[in-house]
Short mmCIF file of C-alpha atoms in Angstrom, two decimals:
data_model
loop_
_atom_site.label_atom_id
_atom_site.label_comp_id
_atom_site.label_asym_id
_atom_site.label_seq_id
_atom_site.Cartn_x
_atom_site.Cartn_y
_atom_site.Cartn_z
CA MET A 1 -184.19 143.51 -86.13
CA LYS A 2 -183.94 144.30 -82.42
CA LYS A 3 -181.72 141.24 -81.81
CA SER A 4 -179.29 142.39 -84.46
CA ARG A 5 -178.99 145.81 -82.84
CA THR A 6 -178.16 144.44 -79.40
CA PRO A 7 -174.54 143.35 -80.15
CA VAL A 8 -173.88 146.70 -81.88
CA LEU A 9 -175.15 148.67 -78.88
CA ILE A 10 -173.02 146.60 -76.51
CA LEU A 11 -169.94 147.17 -78.66
CA VAL A 12 -170.56 150.93 -78.79
CA LEU A 13 -171.00 151.03 -75.00
CA LEU A 14 -167.73 149.16 -74.44
CA LEU A 15 -165.86 151.50 -76.77
CA PHE A 16 -167.30 154.49 -74.94
CA VAL A 17 -166.18 153.16 -71.55
CA CYS A 18 -162.67 152.41 -72.86
CA ILE A 19 -162.29 155.86 -74.43
CA ALA A 20 -163.52 157.54 -71.26
CA GLY A 21 -161.02 155.51 -69.28
CA LEU A 22 -158.15 156.49 -71.53
CA GLN A 23 -159.06 160.15 -71.32
CA ALA A 24 -159.18 159.96 -67.54
CA GLN A 25 -155.86 158.19 -67.45
CA ASP A 26 -154.14 160.91 -69.45
CA ALA A 27 -155.86 163.70 -67.53
CA GLY A 28 -154.43 163.05 -64.08
CA LEU A 29 -153.83 160.76 -61.15
CA VAL A 30 -156.62 158.37 -60.17
CA ILE A 31 -157.54 157.86 -56.51
CA ARG A 32 -160.05 155.25 -55.44
CA SER A 33 -162.26 155.89 -52.40
CA PRO A 34 -161.23 153.78 -49.41
CA LEU A 35 -164.93 153.03 -48.87
CA PHE A 36 -164.65 150.44 -51.63
CA GLY A 37 -162.40 148.45 -49.34
CA PRO A 38 -159.78 146.04 -50.66
CA VAL A 39 -160.64 145.07 -54.20
CA GLN A 40 -160.66 141.31 -54.52
CA LYS A 41 -159.18 140.81 -57.95
CA GLU A 42 -159.13 137.41 -59.48
CA ALA A 43 -155.64 136.03 -59.89
CA THR A 44 -154.71 136.62 -63.50
CA GLU A 45 -152.47 134.45 -65.57
CA GLN A 46 -148.82 134.81 -64.60
CA GLU A 47 -146.94 137.31 -66.77
CA THR A 48 -143.30 136.45 -67.40
CA LEU A 49 -140.74 139.18 -66.67
CA GLN A 50 -137.29 138.41 -68.00
CA ILE A 51 -134.24 138.91 -65.79
CA GLN A 52 -132.05 141.58 -67.35
CA SER A 53 -128.39 140.97 -68.02
CA TYR A 54 -125.80 142.38 -65.63
CA ALA A 55 -124.90 145.14 -68.09
CA GLN A 56 -128.56 146.09 -68.58
CA GLN A 57 -129.14 146.29 -64.82
CA LEU A 58 -126.34 148.84 -64.53
CA GLY A 59 -126.84 150.59 -67.87
CA LEU A 60 -123.42 149.53 -69.15
CA VAL A 61 -122.64 149.62 -72.84
CA GLU A 62 -121.72 146.22 -74.22
CA THR A 63 -118.73 147.53 -76.17
CA SER A 64 -116.63 150.52 -75.15
CA ASP A 65 -114.27 152.54 -77.32
CA GLN A 66 -110.62 151.67 -76.66
CA LEU A 67 -108.13 154.54 -76.42
CA ASP A 68 -104.93 154.32 -78.43
CA ALA A 69 -101.50 154.96 -76.90
CA THR A 70 -101.50 158.70 -77.63
CA GLN A 71 -104.99 159.20 -76.23
CA ARG A 72 -104.05 157.32 -73.06
CA VAL A 73 -101.05 159.57 -72.49
CA LEU A 74 -103.14 162.72 -72.99
CA SER A 75 -105.82 161.39 -70.62
CA ALA A 76 -103.20 160.57 -67.97
CA ILE A 77 -101.61 164.03 -68.21
CA SER A 78 -104.95 165.85 -68.00
CA ASN A 79 -106.21 163.79 -65.06
CA PRO A 80 -104.67 164.95 -61.75
CA ASN A 81 -105.66 161.63 -60.12
CA TYR A 82 -103.78 159.39 -62.54
CA PRO A 83 -101.80 156.93 -60.36
CA VAL A 84 -98.28 155.83 -61.16
CA THR A 85 -98.69 152.49 -62.92
CA PRO A 86 -96.11 149.75 -63.56
CA GLY A 87 -94.81 150.21 -67.09
CA ASP A 88 -95.30 154.00 -67.25
CA THR A 89 -92.48 155.66 -69.21
CA PHE A 90 -91.11 159.18 -68.76
CA ARG A 91 -88.39 161.29 -70.33
CA LEU A 92 -86.20 163.40 -68.07
CA VAL A 93 -84.21 166.29 -69.59
CA TYR A 94 -81.88 168.54 -67.55
CA LEU A 95 -78.64 170.53 -67.85
CA ASP A 96 -75.39 169.24 -66.38
CA GLY A 97 -73.12 172.21 -66.76
CA MET A 98 -73.08 172.97 -70.47
CA LYS A 99 -74.28 169.49 -71.40
CA THR A 100 -77.93 168.45 -71.92
CA VAL A 101 -78.77 165.11 -70.33
CA THR A 102 -81.73 163.07 -71.62
CA LEU A 103 -82.88 159.97 -69.71
CA ASP A 104 -85.73 157.55 -70.46
CA LEU A 105 -87.30 156.35 -67.22
CA GLN A 106 -89.80 153.60 -66.49
CA ALA A 107 -91.86 152.54 -63.46
CA ASP A 108 -91.10 148.93 -62.44
CA ASP A 109 -93.51 146.32 -61.09
CA GLN A 110 -93.48 148.08 -57.70
CA ALA A 111 -94.12 151.52 -59.30
CA SER A 112 -90.57 152.63 -58.41
CA VAL A 113 -88.61 154.86 -60.81
CA ALA A 114 -84.80 154.65 -60.92
CA ILE A 115 -82.88 157.75 -62.06
CA PRO A 116 -79.37 156.77 -63.14
CA GLY A 117 -76.72 158.49 -61.08
CA LEU A 118 -79.22 160.10 -58.73
CA GLY A 119 -81.34 157.49 -56.95
CA ILE A 120 -84.70 155.71 -56.85
CA ILE A 121 -88.10 157.30 -56.20
CA ASP A 122 -90.90 155.16 -54.79
CA GLY A 123 -94.00 155.97 -56.85
CA LYS A 124 -96.35 153.54 -55.11
CA GLY A 125 -99.55 155.32 -54.12
CA LEU A 126 -98.47 158.52 -55.87
CA THR A 127 -100.12 160.30 -58.75
CA PHE A 128 -98.10 161.29 -61.82
CA GLN A 129 -98.13 164.94 -60.71
CA GLU A 130 -96.67 163.98 -57.31
CA LEU A 131 -94.03 161.73 -58.88
CA ARG A 132 -93.06 164.51 -61.27
CA LYS A 133 -92.48 166.92 -58.38
CA ASN A 134 -90.31 164.36 -56.59
CA ILE A 135 -88.20 163.76 -59.71
CA LEU A 136 -87.69 167.48 -60.29
CA SER A 137 -86.79 168.00 -56.63
CA MET A 138 -84.18 165.20 -56.73
CA VAL A 139 -82.52 166.54 -59.89
CA GLN A 140 -82.37 170.12 -58.53
CA THR A 141 -80.84 168.81 -55.31
CA TYR A 142 -77.83 167.38 -57.17
CA HIS A 143 -77.73 169.79 -60.12
CA SER A 144 -78.58 173.35 -59.31
CA PHE A 145 -79.79 175.54 -62.16
CA SER A 146 -80.32 172.40 -64.26
CA ASN A 147 -83.85 173.43 -65.35
CA PRO A 148 -85.15 169.82 -65.34
CA GLN A 149 -88.22 168.79 -67.33
CA VAL A 150 -90.27 165.55 -67.09
CA VAL A 151 -92.33 164.43 -70.09
CA PHE A 152 -94.91 161.62 -69.90
CA THR A 153 -94.22 159.39 -72.92
CA GLY A 154 -96.25 156.21 -72.38
CA THR A 155 -98.75 154.60 -70.03
CA GLY A 156 -98.26 151.22 -68.42
CA SER A 157 -100.72 148.36 -68.33
CA PHE A 158 -101.53 145.39 -66.12
CA THR A 159 -104.12 142.65 -65.77
CA VAL A 160 -106.99 142.14 -63.34
CA SER A 161 -108.58 138.78 -62.52
CA VAL A 162 -112.41 138.61 -62.47
CA VAL A 163 -113.79 135.57 -60.64
CA GLY A 164 -116.93 134.39 -58.87
CA GLU A 165 -120.44 134.70 -60.35
CA VAL A 166 -119.22 135.01 -63.94
CA VAL A 167 -119.69 133.04 -67.14
CA GLY A 168 -116.02 132.17 -66.85
CA THR A 169 -112.96 133.43 -65.01
CA ARG A 170 -111.34 136.24 -66.95
CA VAL A 171 -107.98 137.98 -66.87
CA VAL A 172 -108.80 141.45 -68.15
CA PRO A 173 -106.22 143.98 -69.35
CA ALA A 174 -106.35 147.36 -67.62
CA TRP A 175 -104.38 150.57 -67.24
CA GLY A 176 -104.09 153.39 -64.74
CA LEU A 177 -107.53 154.93 -65.41
CA SER A 178 -109.48 151.68 -65.69
CA ARG A 179 -112.42 151.54 -63.29
CA LEU A 180 -114.21 148.60 -61.73
CA SER A 181 -117.25 148.91 -64.01
CA GLU A 182 -115.04 148.39 -67.08
CA VAL A 183 -113.96 144.85 -66.22
CA VAL A 184 -117.26 143.17 -65.20
CA GLN A 185 -118.57 142.37 -68.67
CA SER A 186 -118.27 138.63 -67.96
CA ALA A 187 -120.65 138.81 -64.96
CA GLY A 188 -123.74 136.59 -65.03
CA SER A 189 -127.29 137.91 -64.75
CA TYR A 190 -127.54 136.81 -61.11
CA ALA A 191 -124.28 138.43 -60.00
CA SER A 192 -124.59 141.10 -57.33
CA THR A 193 -124.38 144.74 -58.35
CA ARG A 194 -124.51 145.87 -54.71
CA GLU A 195 -121.54 143.97 -53.27
CA VAL A 196 -118.55 143.67 -55.60
CA GLU A 197 -115.31 142.72 -53.83
CA ILE A 198 -111.82 143.90 -54.76
CA THR A 199 -108.86 142.17 -53.12
CA SER A 200 -105.58 144.06 -53.44
CA VAL A 201 -102.08 142.53 -53.54
CA ASP A 202 -101.64 143.28 -49.84
CA GLY A 203 -104.61 141.03 -49.02
CA THR A 204 -107.11 143.73 -48.04
CA THR A 205 -110.66 143.34 -49.40
CA LYS A 206 -113.17 146.13 -49.94
CA LYS A 207 -116.77 145.99 -51.15
CA TYR A 208 -118.30 148.41 -53.64
CA ASP A 209 -121.85 149.18 -54.79
CA LEU A 210 -121.87 149.52 -58.57
CA TYR A 211 -125.59 150.36 -58.62
CA ARG A 212 -125.01 153.49 -56.54
CA ALA A 213 -121.99 154.35 -58.68
CA LEU A 214 -123.65 154.06 -62.07
CA LYS A 215 -127.26 154.92 -61.20
CA LYS A 216 -126.81 157.47 -58.41
CA GLY A 217 -123.53 159.06 -59.51
CA GLU A 218 -121.41 158.07 -56.49
CA LEU A 219 -118.08 157.61 -58.29
CA SER A 220 -116.33 156.56 -55.07
CA GLU A 221 -118.17 153.23 -55.48
CA ASP A 222 -116.50 152.72 -58.89
CA PRO A 223 -112.78 152.92 -57.97
CA LEU A 224 -109.71 152.89 -60.15
CA LEU A 225 -108.10 149.46 -60.40
CA LYS A 226 -104.53 148.67 -59.43
CA SER A 227 -102.04 146.07 -60.55
CA GLY A 228 -102.70 142.70 -58.92
CA ASP A 229 -106.34 143.40 -57.99
CA VAL A 230 -108.75 140.46 -57.95
CA VAL A 231 -112.41 141.30 -58.59
CA ARG A 232 -114.88 138.82 -57.09
CA LEU A 233 -118.55 138.87 -58.00
CA THR A 234 -120.96 137.30 -55.50
CA ARG A 235 -124.54 136.12 -56.09
CA ALA A 236 -127.37 138.65 -55.71
CA ARG A 237 -129.38 138.36 -52.48
CA LYS A 238 -132.61 140.19 -53.33
CA MET A 239 -133.30 140.53 -57.05
CA ILE A 240 -136.70 141.91 -58.04
CA SER A 241 -138.24 142.36 -61.51
CA LEU A 242 -140.42 145.46 -61.96
CA GLY A 243 -142.79 145.98 -64.89
CA GLY A 244 -146.02 147.64 -65.89
CA ASN A 245 -147.01 151.30 -65.56
CA VAL A 246 -143.78 152.73 -64.09
CA TYR A 247 -141.14 155.09 -65.40
CA GLN A 248 -138.20 152.67 -65.31
CA ARG A 249 -138.95 149.00 -65.77
CA GLY A 250 -136.22 146.47 -65.22
CA THR A 251 -134.44 144.16 -62.82
CA TYR A 252 -133.29 145.68 -59.54
CA GLN A 253 -131.22 144.38 -56.66
CA LEU A 254 -132.66 145.69 -53.43
CA LEU A 255 -131.00 146.09 -50.06
CA GLU A 256 -132.42 144.26 -47.06
CA GLN A 257 -134.22 147.35 -45.76
CA ASP A 258 -135.83 148.20 -49.11
CA THR A 259 -139.60 147.66 -49.36
CA LEU A 260 -142.32 147.73 -52.03
CA SER A 261 -142.54 151.51 -51.75
CA SER A 262 -138.77 151.83 -52.24
CA LEU A 263 -138.92 149.63 -55.33
CA VAL A 264 -141.69 151.64 -56.99
CA SER A 265 -140.71 155.18 -56.02
CA SER A 266 -136.90 155.07 -55.85
CA TYR A 267 -135.76 152.27 -58.14
CA GLY A 268 -138.66 152.44 -60.62
CA GLY A 269 -138.86 156.25 -60.60
CA GLY A 270 -142.53 156.32 -59.54
CA VAL A 271 -145.74 155.22 -61.21
CA LEU A 272 -147.32 156.82 -64.26
CA GLY A 273 -150.72 158.51 -64.20
CA GLY A 274 -153.69 156.17 -64.11
CA SER A 275 -151.85 153.43 -62.19
CA ASP A 276 -153.74 151.12 -59.85
CA VAL A 277 -151.50 151.66 -56.82
CA GLN A 278 -154.05 150.00 -54.55
CA ASN A 279 -153.66 146.72 -56.42
CA ILE A 280 -149.98 146.14 -57.17
CA ARG A 281 -149.67 142.71 -58.78
CA LEU A 282 -147.11 140.50 -57.05
CA GLN A 283 -145.92 137.26 -58.63
CA ARG A 284 -144.05 134.99 -56.21
CA TYR A 285 -142.68 131.52 -56.86
CA ASN A 286 -144.13 128.84 -54.60
CA SER A 287 -141.50 126.16 -54.03
CA THR A 288 -144.10 123.80 -52.57
CA THR A 289 -146.46 123.77 -55.56
CA GLY A 290 -143.83 124.63 -58.16
CA ILE A 291 -145.95 127.43 -59.66
CA TRP A 292 -146.06 131.22 -59.49
CA ASP A 293 -148.67 132.58 -57.06
CA VAL A 294 -150.32 135.85 -58.07
CA HIS A 295 -151.85 138.19 -55.50
CA TYR A 296 -152.29 141.95 -54.97
CA VAL A 297 -150.84 144.46 -52.52
CA ASP A 298 -152.23 147.90 -51.59
CA LEU A 299 -149.30 150.30 -51.89
CA VAL A 300 -151.20 153.00 -49.99
CA LYS A 301 -151.89 150.84 -46.94
CA GLU A 302 -148.81 148.62 -47.11
CA PRO A 303 -145.90 150.76 -48.33
CA SER A 304 -143.52 148.72 -46.16
CA PHE A 305 -144.54 145.39 -47.70
CA ALA A 306 -141.47 143.12 -47.67
CA LEU A 307 -140.34 141.61 -50.96
CA GLN A 308 -138.51 138.33 -51.46
CA HIS A 309 -135.74 137.26 -53.79
CA LEU A 310 -136.93 136.79 -57.40
CA ASP A 311 -140.36 138.39 -56.78
CA GLN A 312 -141.98 139.97 -59.83
CA VAL A 313 -143.90 143.23 -59.32
CA ILE A 314 -146.25 144.62 -61.96
CA VAL A 315 -148.08 147.97 -61.74
CA ASP A 316 -151.33 147.63 -63.67
CA THR A 317 -153.30 150.44 -65.29
CA LEU A 318 -156.53 151.47 -63.58
CA VAL A 319 -159.53 152.12 -65.82
CA PRO A 320 -161.52 154.81 -64.00
CA SER A 321 -165.19 154.12 -63.37
CA MET A 322 -167.92 156.49 -64.56
CA GLN A 323 -168.64 157.47 -60.92
CA SER A 324 -165.84 159.96 -60.44
CA VAL A 325 -165.19 163.55 -59.39
CA THR A 326 -162.51 165.75 -60.91
CA ILE A 327 -160.40 167.70 -58.42
CA GLU A 328 -158.35 170.54 -59.89
CA GLY A 329 -156.16 173.41 -58.70
CA ALA A 330 -153.97 173.61 -55.61
CA VAL A 331 -153.69 169.87 -55.03
CA ALA A 332 -150.54 167.75 -55.10
CA THR A 333 -150.50 165.08 -57.80
CA THR A 334 -147.32 163.29 -56.79
CA GLU A 335 -147.33 160.20 -58.93
CA ALA A 336 -145.32 158.23 -56.39
CA PHE A 337 -146.54 158.06 -52.82
CA ASP A 338 -143.02 158.78 -51.59
CA THR A 339 -142.78 162.57 -51.53
CA LEU A 340 -139.00 162.33 -51.27
CA SER A 341 -138.68 160.44 -54.57
CA SER A 342 -137.23 161.97 -57.68
CA THR A 343 -140.66 162.18 -59.30
CA ALA A 344 -142.15 164.37 -56.58
CA LEU A 345 -143.51 167.62 -58.02
CA VAL A 346 -141.60 170.79 -57.34
CA GLY A 347 -143.27 174.18 -56.97
CA TYR A 348 -146.96 175.04 -57.09
CA THR A 349 -148.11 173.53 -60.38
CA SER A 350 -151.86 173.22 -60.79
CA GLY A 351 -152.82 169.57 -60.45
CA ARG A 352 -155.71 167.33 -61.47
CA ILE A 353 -157.02 164.21 -59.74
CA PHE A 354 -159.77 161.79 -60.64
CA TYR A 355 -161.50 160.61 -57.45
CA GLN A 356 -163.59 157.43 -57.79
CA PHE A 357 -166.28 157.77 -55.14
CA TYR A 358 -168.44 155.17 -53.49
CA PRO A 359 -172.19 155.48 -54.16
CA GLY A 360 -173.67 157.89 -51.63
CA GLU A 361 -170.27 159.21 -50.49
CA THR A 362 -170.26 162.71 -48.98
CA LEU A 363 -168.14 165.76 -49.66
CA ARG A 364 -166.56 165.55 -46.21
CA HIS A 365 -165.31 162.00 -46.72
CA MET A 366 -163.75 162.93 -50.08
CA LEU A 367 -161.96 165.91 -48.52
CA SER A 368 -160.69 163.73 -45.67
CA THR A 369 -159.33 161.21 -48.17
CA ILE A 370 -157.45 163.79 -50.27
CA SER A 371 -156.35 165.92 -47.28
CA PRO A 372 -152.73 164.61 -47.45
CA ARG A 373 -152.55 166.11 -50.96
CA LEU A 374 -153.64 169.61 -49.88
CA MET A 375 -150.86 172.21 -49.81
CA THR A 376 -150.10 175.30 -47.76
CA VAL A 377 -151.17 177.43 -50.73
CA SER A 378 -154.55 175.67 -51.06
CA ASP A 379 -157.34 178.25 -50.57
CA LEU A 380 -159.82 175.95 -48.82
CA ASP A 381 -162.29 178.74 -48.03
CA GLY A 382 -162.26 179.84 -51.68
CA ALA A 383 -163.01 176.36 -53.08
CA TYR A 384 -166.15 175.75 -55.12
CA LEU A 385 -168.01 172.92 -56.83
CA LEU A 386 -169.12 172.97 -60.46
CA ARG A 387 -172.26 170.90 -60.86
CA SER A 388 -174.41 171.04 -64.03
CA GLY A 389 -173.08 174.51 -64.88
CA GLU A 390 -173.77 175.87 -61.36
CA LYS A 391 -170.97 177.26 -59.22
CA ILE A 392 -171.43 176.23 -55.56
CA PRO A 393 -169.06 177.89 -53.01
CA ILE A 394 -167.62 175.32 -50.61
CA LYS A 395 -166.06 176.09 -47.22
CA ALA A 396 -163.67 173.14 -47.34
CA GLN A 397 -161.70 174.10 -44.25
CA GLN A 398 -164.85 174.28 -42.11
CA ILE A 399 -166.00 170.96 -43.55
CA LEU A 400 -162.75 169.30 -42.48
CA TYR A 401 -163.22 170.79 -38.99
CA GLY A 402 -166.77 169.39 -38.93
CA THR A 403 -168.49 172.76 -38.49
CA ASN A 404 -170.29 173.16 -41.83
CA ASP A 405 -173.58 171.71 -43.04
CA GLN A 406 -172.15 171.20 -46.53
CA ALA A 407 -170.21 168.22 -45.19
CA SER A 408 -173.18 165.94 -45.83
CA MET A 409 -173.52 166.95 -49.50
CA ARG A 410 -173.59 163.85 -51.72
CA LEU A 411 -171.12 163.56 -54.59
CA GLN A 412 -172.44 163.21 -58.10
CA SER A 413 -170.77 161.81 -61.20
CA GLY A 414 -169.33 164.61 -63.32
CA ASP A 415 -168.76 167.03 -60.42
CA THR A 416 -165.67 169.21 -60.62
CA PHE A 417 -164.17 170.41 -57.34
CA LEU A 418 -161.80 173.37 -57.74
CA ILE A 419 -159.33 174.53 -55.10
CA PRO A 420 -157.81 177.95 -55.90
CA PHE A 421 -154.27 178.95 -54.98
CA ASN A 422 -153.78 181.34 -52.09
CA GLN A 423 -150.28 182.71 -52.50
CA ARG A 424 -149.23 184.36 -49.25
CA LEU A 425 -147.75 187.36 -50.99
CA VAL A 426 -148.44 191.11 -51.11
CA THR A 427 -147.76 193.30 -54.15
CA VAL A 428 -146.51 196.89 -53.72
CA SER A 429 -146.37 199.20 -56.74
CA GLY A 430 -146.48 202.85 -57.73
CA ALA A 431 -144.41 205.62 -56.11
CA VAL A 432 -142.08 203.41 -54.05
CA VAL A 433 -138.34 202.85 -54.30
CA ARG A 434 -138.58 199.13 -55.17
CA SER A 435 -141.87 197.87 -56.55
CA GLY A 436 -142.28 194.13 -56.11
CA VAL A 437 -143.89 191.16 -54.42
CA PHE A 438 -143.23 190.58 -50.71
CA ALA A 439 -143.96 187.78 -48.27
CA TYR A 440 -147.21 188.14 -46.34
CA VAL A 441 -146.95 188.63 -42.57
CA PRO A 442 -150.18 188.43 -40.54
CA ASP A 443 -151.55 191.59 -38.86
CA LYS A 444 -149.18 193.93 -40.68
CA GLY A 445 -150.45 197.21 -42.18
CA ILE A 446 -149.54 199.19 -45.27
CA ASN A 447 -146.58 200.94 -43.61
CA TYR A 448 -144.82 197.59 -43.08
CA TYR A 449 -145.00 196.61 -46.77
CA ILE A 450 -144.12 200.13 -48.01
CA ALA A 451 -141.02 199.95 -45.79
CA LEU A 452 -140.11 196.60 -47.41
CA ALA A 453 -140.40 198.37 -50.78
CA GLY A 454 -137.82 200.96 -49.67
CA GLY A 455 -140.29 203.66 -48.69
CA LEU A 456 -141.91 206.35 -50.80
CA SER A 457 -140.08 207.60 -53.89
CA ASP A 458 -139.54 211.25 -54.88
CA ASP A 459 -142.44 211.21 -57.33
CA ALA A 460 -145.06 210.32 -54.70
CA THR A 461 -148.01 212.72 -54.43
CA TYR A 462 -148.36 215.14 -51.56
CA PRO A 463 -150.37 214.50 -49.55
CA THR A 464 -149.70 210.78 -49.99
CA SER A 465 -152.49 208.78 -51.65
CA ILE A 466 -152.42 205.00 -51.02
CA SER A 467 -154.99 202.49 -52.31
CA VAL A 468 -155.35 198.85 -51.25
CA TYR A 469 -157.06 196.24 -53.42
CA GLY A 470 -158.07 192.82 -52.14
CA PRO A 471 -157.57 189.44 -53.86
CA ASP A 472 -160.82 189.98 -55.79
CA GLY A 473 -159.61 193.33 -57.17
CA ARG A 474 -161.99 195.43 -55.07
CA LYS A 475 -160.78 198.41 -53.08
CA VAL A 476 -160.61 197.82 -49.33
CA ASP A 477 -160.01 199.96 -46.24
CA SER A 478 -156.30 200.78 -46.09
CA GLY A 479 -156.47 201.07 -42.31
CA LEU A 480 -157.13 197.35 -41.83
CA PRO A 481 -154.43 194.66 -41.70
CA ILE A 482 -153.32 193.64 -45.17
CA GLN A 483 -154.59 190.25 -46.41
CA PRO A 484 -152.69 187.76 -48.65
CA GLU A 485 -152.74 188.50 -52.39
CA SER A 486 -153.55 192.17 -51.75
CA THR A 487 -152.12 194.96 -53.90
CA ILE A 488 -150.88 198.23 -52.41
CA THR A 489 -150.65 201.12 -54.90
CA VAL A 490 -149.02 204.46 -54.04
CA ALA A 491 -150.14 207.29 -56.30
CA LYS A 492 -147.48 209.18 -58.24
CA ASN A 493 -147.25 212.94 -58.77
CA SER A 494 -148.13 213.16 -62.45
CA PHE A 495 -148.21 216.98 -62.74
CA VAL A 496 -144.87 217.25 -64.56
CA ARG A 497 -145.74 214.28 -66.76
CA ASP A 498 -149.15 215.75 -67.66
CA ILE A 499 -147.99 219.36 -68.16
CA ALA A 500 -145.07 218.46 -70.42
CA PRO A 501 -147.19 217.60 -73.50
CA THR A 502 -149.27 220.76 -72.99
CA VAL A 503 -146.17 222.96 -72.83
CA ALA A 504 -144.78 221.26 -75.93
CA VAL A 505 -147.99 221.88 -77.89
CA ILE A 506 -148.17 225.52 -76.76
CA GLY A 507 -144.57 226.05 -77.78
CA LEU A 508 -145.14 224.49 -81.19
CA VAL A 509 -148.25 226.61 -81.81
CA SER A 510 -146.41 229.77 -80.74
CA SER A 511 -143.53 229.00 -83.11
CA ILE A 512 -145.93 228.47 -86.00
CA LEU A 513 -147.78 231.73 -85.23
CA GLY A 514 -144.48 233.57 -85.02
CA ILE A 515 -143.42 232.25 -88.43
CA VAL A 516 -146.76 233.20 -89.95
CA ALA A 517 -146.56 236.73 -88.47
CA THR A 518 -143.05 237.17 -89.83
CA VAL A 519 -144.11 236.09 -93.33
CA VAL A 520 -147.10 238.48 -93.27
CA ASN A 521 -144.89 241.40 -92.22
CA ILE A 522 -142.46 240.67 -95.04
CA ILE A 523 -145.30 240.62 -97.59
CA LEU A 524 -146.73 243.92 -96.29
CA ASP A 525 -143.33 245.58 -96.37
CA ALA A 526 -142.80 244.45 -99.95
CA ARG A 527 -146.08 246.02 -101.08
CA THR A 528 -145.21 249.40 -99.57
CA LEU A 529 -141.99 249.67 -101.54
#
């Protein structure tokens, strides 16, 4: 009977550990004590990460909606940057004496527009709005009071050659508002998104970064195409696959200076809660053995770890151990270790951290480990430890300075360490011009903060009565310097407010008594008649 119970007990225990781990993962960020040292994980079986297509790397849609002729004209008119394109057609209408002249104009292969009887305007490098002004100016020069009008009737088109790292050379149709990203659909998966070359008809070549254009919003890296352009796609130099517990998995092309930290925090958007950032799995192809080597990198200690072309990086999920302490309150829980990344927390949101401690670890060592996550609003002297229902005040700042005996206190599983917020603000209310919250300035008294509030208002009591309440809500000596989170209250003169209801009641009672007296007099007079 006992043997049959053993497998059941083991299964229940495993389920309990897994559920506890999941709860910890969802609750907050997990930090492992550095006393554990580097965790020697056994190399796991290589996990295959597929290289994304060129369109997927840039977030391009596979098929785009094509504009018809009318929509193109409307787009060109509404866009002040629309360049004059070979094949554009215009209609010029003006008065020649009493006669109305109507001419259909067209830009030639050099973007020049010939106006019969007047001359030729070079539209190369001009926008439609600039060309229109030049045409109107020319007509008015030869025909005063002609009231000329230029109407855009049709957009031109041209072709662009796409060569290089493509599935096949393509000649792609384009028009004046076609951008570089619209003609690279034939690019192969290993084509570079960071260096795309455009060679113009004059022989000049410029390089553009489509990743920055489409992922970072730098539209200058996604230029408008011109007639005769040749787009050349080169092979990617540093392509990395990122998977696992991150916000944005995928294939990324890194610059030479980009490191492991850049990949995770900037390209991947940061790691999710419960990620094992001290054991980032790196899969690297070994050309000597012909197999993929798997090893682990500590992102905390090696944020500048250099990656190689075709490396595969996987962020695994960390299952918290049972020996952990919960840290809550004024503590930063930035999920990426790059505080400048887009996932860095903004403001003073209360955070939660699970700290996996080493057996026998002290309170001082834990505070030293998490000290980079403490904020300017962390009230270290107001911190306390919850242990078995008991609230133990902790002087965390003195512990970090090494001047408190609590530093040697041993951590216990299930402890909760709370760090309150200490907002450096002072509240002023009551009989002041502008009640509100003001920034705390050390060694300033009540007069300083009342002056910030605009001074006393007309309804202040005389003599003035001012009360000061500390952060704990208790009244303190108003003659001492004001402390952060204090409240200054100026008493108001409530005599008029208090006497008004009394006067109203007295007036109402008097009116009622007057009515009653009048009625009684009328009745008495009636009886005497």
